[in-house]
N, CA and C of each residue as an Amber inpcrd file, in Angstrom:
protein
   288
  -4.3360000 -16.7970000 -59.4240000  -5.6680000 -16.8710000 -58.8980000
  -6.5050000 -17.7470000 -59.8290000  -7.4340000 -18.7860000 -59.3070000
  -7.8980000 -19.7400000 -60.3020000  -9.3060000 -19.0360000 -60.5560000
 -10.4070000 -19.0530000 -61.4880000 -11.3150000 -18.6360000 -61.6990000
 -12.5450000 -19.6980000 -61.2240000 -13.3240000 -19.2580000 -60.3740000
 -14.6020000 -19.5880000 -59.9880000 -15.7410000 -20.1730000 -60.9480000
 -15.9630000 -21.2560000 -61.0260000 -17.1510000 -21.8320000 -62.1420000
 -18.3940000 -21.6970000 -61.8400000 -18.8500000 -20.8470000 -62.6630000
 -20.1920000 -20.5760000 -61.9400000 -21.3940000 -22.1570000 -62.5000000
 -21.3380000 -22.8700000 -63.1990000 -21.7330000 -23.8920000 -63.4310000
 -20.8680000 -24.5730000 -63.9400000 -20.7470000 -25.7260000 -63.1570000
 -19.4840000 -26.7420000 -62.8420000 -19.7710000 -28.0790000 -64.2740000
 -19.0780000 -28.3440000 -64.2440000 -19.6980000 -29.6580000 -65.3630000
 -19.8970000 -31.1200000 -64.7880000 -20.7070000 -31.5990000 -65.2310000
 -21.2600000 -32.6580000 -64.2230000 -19.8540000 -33.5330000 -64.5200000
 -19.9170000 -34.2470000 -63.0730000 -19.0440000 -35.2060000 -63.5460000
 -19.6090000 -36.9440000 -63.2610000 -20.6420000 -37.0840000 -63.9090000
 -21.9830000 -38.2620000 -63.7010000 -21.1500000 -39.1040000 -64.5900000
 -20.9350000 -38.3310000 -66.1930000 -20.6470000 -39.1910000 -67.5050000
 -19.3500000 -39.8200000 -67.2220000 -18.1600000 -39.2590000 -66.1290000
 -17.2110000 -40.0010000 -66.3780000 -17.0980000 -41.6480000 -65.4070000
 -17.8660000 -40.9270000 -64.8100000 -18.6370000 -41.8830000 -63.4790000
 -18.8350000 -43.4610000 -64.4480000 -19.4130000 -42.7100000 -65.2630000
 -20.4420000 -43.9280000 -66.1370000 -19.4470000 -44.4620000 -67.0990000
 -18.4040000 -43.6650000 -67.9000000 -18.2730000 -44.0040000 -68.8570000
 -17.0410000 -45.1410000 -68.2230000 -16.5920000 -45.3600000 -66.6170000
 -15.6190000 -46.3470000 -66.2940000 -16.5030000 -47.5880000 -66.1250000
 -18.1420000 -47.2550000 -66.0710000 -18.5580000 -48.5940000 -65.4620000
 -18.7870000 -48.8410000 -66.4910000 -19.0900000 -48.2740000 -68.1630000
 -18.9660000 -48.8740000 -69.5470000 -17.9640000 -49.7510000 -69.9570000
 -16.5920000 -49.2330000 -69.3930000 -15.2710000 -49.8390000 -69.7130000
 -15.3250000 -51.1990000 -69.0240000 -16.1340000 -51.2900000 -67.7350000
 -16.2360000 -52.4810000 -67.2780000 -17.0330000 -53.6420000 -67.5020000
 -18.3100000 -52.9010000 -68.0430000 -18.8540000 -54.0510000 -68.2530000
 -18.4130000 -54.6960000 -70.6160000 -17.8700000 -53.6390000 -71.2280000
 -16.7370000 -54.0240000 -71.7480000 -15.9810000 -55.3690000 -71.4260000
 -15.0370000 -55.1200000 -71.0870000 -13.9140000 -55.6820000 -70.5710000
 -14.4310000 -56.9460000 -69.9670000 -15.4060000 -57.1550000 -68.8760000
 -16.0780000 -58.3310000 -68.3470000 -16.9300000 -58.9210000 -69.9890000
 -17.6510000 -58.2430000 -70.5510000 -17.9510000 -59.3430000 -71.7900000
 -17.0950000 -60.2710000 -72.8710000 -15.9280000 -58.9090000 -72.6300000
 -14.5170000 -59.7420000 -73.4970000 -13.7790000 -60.6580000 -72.9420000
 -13.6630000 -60.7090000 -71.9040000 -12.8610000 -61.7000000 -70.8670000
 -13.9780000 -62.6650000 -70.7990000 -15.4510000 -62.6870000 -70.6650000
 -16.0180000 -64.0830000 -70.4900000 -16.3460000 -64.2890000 -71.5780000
 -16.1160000 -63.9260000 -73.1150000 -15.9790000 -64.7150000 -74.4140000
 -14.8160000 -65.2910000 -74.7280000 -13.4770000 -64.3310000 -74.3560000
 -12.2510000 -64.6260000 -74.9670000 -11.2660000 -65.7030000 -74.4740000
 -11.3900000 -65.6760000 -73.0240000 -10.6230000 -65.8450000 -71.7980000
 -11.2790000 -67.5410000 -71.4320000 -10.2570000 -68.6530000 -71.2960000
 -10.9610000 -69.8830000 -70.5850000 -11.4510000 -69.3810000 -69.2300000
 -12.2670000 -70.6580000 -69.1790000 -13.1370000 -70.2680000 -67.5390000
 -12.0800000 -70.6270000 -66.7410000 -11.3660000 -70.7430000 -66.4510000
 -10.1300000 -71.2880000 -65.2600000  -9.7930000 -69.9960000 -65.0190000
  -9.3670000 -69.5360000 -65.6930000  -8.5900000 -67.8720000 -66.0800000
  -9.3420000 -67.0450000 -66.3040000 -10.7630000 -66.9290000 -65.8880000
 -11.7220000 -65.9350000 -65.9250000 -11.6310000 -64.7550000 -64.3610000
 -11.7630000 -65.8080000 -63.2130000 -11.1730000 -64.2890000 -61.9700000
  -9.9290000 -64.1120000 -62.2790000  -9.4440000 -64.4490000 -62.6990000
  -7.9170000 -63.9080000 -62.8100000  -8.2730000 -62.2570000 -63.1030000
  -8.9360000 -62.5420000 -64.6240000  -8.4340000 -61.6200000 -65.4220000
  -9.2900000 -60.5910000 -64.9950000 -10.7090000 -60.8010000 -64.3990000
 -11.7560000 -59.9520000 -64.0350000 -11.1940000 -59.2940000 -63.4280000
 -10.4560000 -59.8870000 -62.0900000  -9.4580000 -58.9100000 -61.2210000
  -8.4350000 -57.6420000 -61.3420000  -7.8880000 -58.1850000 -62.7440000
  -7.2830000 -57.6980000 -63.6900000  -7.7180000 -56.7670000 -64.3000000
  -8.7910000 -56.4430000 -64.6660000 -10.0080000 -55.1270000 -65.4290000
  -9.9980000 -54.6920000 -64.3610000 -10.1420000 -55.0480000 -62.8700000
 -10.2690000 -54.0730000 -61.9750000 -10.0010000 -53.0330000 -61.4180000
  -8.3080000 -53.8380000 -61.8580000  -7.3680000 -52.6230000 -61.5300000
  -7.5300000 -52.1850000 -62.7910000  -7.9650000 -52.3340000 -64.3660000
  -7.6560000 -51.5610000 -64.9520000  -8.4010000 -50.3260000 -64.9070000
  -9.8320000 -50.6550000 -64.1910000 -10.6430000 -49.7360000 -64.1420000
 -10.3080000 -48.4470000 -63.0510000  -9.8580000 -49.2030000 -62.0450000
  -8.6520000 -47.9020000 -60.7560000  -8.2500000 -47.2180000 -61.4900000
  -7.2040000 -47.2660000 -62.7010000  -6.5630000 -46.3040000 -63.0040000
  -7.1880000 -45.4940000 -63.7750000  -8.1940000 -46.2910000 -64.6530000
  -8.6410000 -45.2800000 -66.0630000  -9.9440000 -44.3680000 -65.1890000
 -10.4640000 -44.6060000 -64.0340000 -11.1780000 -44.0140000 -62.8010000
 -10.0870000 -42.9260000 -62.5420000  -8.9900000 -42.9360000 -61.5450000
  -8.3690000 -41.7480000 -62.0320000  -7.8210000 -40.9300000 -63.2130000
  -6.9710000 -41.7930000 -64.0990000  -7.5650000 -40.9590000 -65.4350000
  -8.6650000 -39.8580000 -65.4010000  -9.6150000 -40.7100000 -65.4220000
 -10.9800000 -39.6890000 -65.9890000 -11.0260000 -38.2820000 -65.1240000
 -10.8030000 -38.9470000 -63.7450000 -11.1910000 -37.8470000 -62.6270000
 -10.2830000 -36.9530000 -62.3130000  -9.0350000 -37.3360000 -62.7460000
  -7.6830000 -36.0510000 -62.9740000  -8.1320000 -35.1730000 -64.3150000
  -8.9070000 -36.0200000 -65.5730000  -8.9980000 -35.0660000 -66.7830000
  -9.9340000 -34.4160000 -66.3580000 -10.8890000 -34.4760000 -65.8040000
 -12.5240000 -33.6280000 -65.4250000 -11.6740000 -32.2780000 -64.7770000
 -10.5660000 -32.2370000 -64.0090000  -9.9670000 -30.9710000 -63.5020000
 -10.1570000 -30.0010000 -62.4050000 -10.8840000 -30.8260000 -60.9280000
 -11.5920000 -30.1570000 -60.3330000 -11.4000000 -31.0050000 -59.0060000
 -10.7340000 -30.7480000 -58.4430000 -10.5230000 -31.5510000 -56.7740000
 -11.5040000 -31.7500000 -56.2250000 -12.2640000 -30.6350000 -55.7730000
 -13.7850000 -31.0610000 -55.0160000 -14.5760000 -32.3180000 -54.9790000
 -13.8820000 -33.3800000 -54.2920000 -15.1910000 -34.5370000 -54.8660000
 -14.1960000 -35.6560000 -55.3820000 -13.2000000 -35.2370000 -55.5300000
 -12.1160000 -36.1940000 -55.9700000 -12.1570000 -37.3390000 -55.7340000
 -12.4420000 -37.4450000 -54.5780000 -12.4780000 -38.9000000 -53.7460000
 -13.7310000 -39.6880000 -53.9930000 -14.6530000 -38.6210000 -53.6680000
 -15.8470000 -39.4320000 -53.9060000 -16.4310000 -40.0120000 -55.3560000
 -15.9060000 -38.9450000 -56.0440000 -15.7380000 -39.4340000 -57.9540000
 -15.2140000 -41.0410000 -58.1890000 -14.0570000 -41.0080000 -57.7940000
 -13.0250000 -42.3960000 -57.9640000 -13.7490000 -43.3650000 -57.3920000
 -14.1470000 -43.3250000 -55.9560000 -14.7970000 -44.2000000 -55.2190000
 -15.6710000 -44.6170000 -56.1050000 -16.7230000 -43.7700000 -56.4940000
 -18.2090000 -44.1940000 -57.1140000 -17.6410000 -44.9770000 -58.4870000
 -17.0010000 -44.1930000 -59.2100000 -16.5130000 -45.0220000 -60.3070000
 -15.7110000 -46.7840000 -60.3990000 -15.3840000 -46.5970000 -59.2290000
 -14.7180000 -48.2890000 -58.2990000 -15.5140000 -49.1750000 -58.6140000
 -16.2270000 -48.5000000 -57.3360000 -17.3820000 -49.1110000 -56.5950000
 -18.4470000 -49.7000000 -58.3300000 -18.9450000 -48.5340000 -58.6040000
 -19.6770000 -49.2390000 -60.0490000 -19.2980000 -50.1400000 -60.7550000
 -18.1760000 -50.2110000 -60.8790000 -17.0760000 -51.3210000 -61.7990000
 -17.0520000 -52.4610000 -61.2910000 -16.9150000 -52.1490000 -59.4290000
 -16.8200000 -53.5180000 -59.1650000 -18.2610000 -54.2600000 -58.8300000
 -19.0320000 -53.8270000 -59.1280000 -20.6830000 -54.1930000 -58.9140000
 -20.4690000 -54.7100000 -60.2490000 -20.1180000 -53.8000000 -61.9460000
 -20.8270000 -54.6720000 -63.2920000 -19.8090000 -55.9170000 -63.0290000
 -18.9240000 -55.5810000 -62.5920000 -18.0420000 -57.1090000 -62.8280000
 -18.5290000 -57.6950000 -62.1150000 -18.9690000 -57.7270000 -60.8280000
 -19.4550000 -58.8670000 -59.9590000 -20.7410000 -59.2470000 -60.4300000
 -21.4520000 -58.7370000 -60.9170000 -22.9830000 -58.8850000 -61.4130000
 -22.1520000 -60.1470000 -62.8460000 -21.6730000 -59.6650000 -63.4820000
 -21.0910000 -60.6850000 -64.8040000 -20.1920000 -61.4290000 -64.8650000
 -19.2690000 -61.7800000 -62.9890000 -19.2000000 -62.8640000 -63.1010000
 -20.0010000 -64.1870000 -62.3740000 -21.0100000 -63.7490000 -61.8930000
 -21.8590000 -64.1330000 -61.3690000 -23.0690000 -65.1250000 -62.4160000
 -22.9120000 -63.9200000 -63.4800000 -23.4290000 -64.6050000 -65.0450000
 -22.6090000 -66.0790000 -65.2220000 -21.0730000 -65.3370000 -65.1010000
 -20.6920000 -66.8090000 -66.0770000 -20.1880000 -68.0100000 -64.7810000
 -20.5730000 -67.5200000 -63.8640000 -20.5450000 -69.1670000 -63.1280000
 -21.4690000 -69.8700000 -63.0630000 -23.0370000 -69.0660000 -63.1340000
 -24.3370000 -69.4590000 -63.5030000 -23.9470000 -70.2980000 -65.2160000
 -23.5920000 -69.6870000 -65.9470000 -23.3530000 -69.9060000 -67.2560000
 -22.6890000 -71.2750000 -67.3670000 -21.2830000 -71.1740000 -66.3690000
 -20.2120000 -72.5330000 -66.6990000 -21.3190000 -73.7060000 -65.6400000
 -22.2060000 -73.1930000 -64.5060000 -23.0400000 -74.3640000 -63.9100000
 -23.8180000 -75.4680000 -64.7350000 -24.6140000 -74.2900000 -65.2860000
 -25.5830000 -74.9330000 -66.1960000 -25.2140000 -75.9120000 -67.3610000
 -23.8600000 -75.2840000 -68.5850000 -23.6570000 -75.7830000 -68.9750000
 -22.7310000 -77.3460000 -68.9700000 -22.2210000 -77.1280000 -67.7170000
 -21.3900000 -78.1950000 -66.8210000 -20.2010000 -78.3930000 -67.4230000
């Protein structure tokens, strides 16, 4: 028999802490990474962010919401990355 939580623990921070990993990962890839090979790799954080999104949402321990957890955590990731690569094509424009 599993025990009933009478106050659940938010699960906001893990939410957040994948769209941290992303916008991470998007600053290191548009310092480290040539611009040719920049969607590559963005794409590449994307999926890394899928998994470490489940990660998080298998460690939190609580099915309810499962779906909608992962989703939101996606979804956020793929907004900071699109927001920063949006930066560096503005970035590679300007500088030509």
């Amino acid at each position: 028999m599993s025990e009933i939580e009478l106050v659940p623990r938010r699960a906001i921070g893990g939410i957040i802490a994948v769209w941290v990993f992303a916008a991470v990962a998007g600053v290191a890839i548009g310092v480290l990474v040539p611009v040719e090979w920049r969607a590559a790799w963005l794409t590449v954080s994307l999926g890394g962010c899928l998994i470490i999104a489940f990660a998080v949402q298998l460690w939190y321990g609580r099915s309810q919401g499962f779906t909608e957890r992962v989703a939101a955590s996606v979804l956020g990731a793929l907004l900071v990355l699109g927001v920063l690569s949006m930066g560096f094509a503005l970035a590679a424009v300007v500088t030509g």
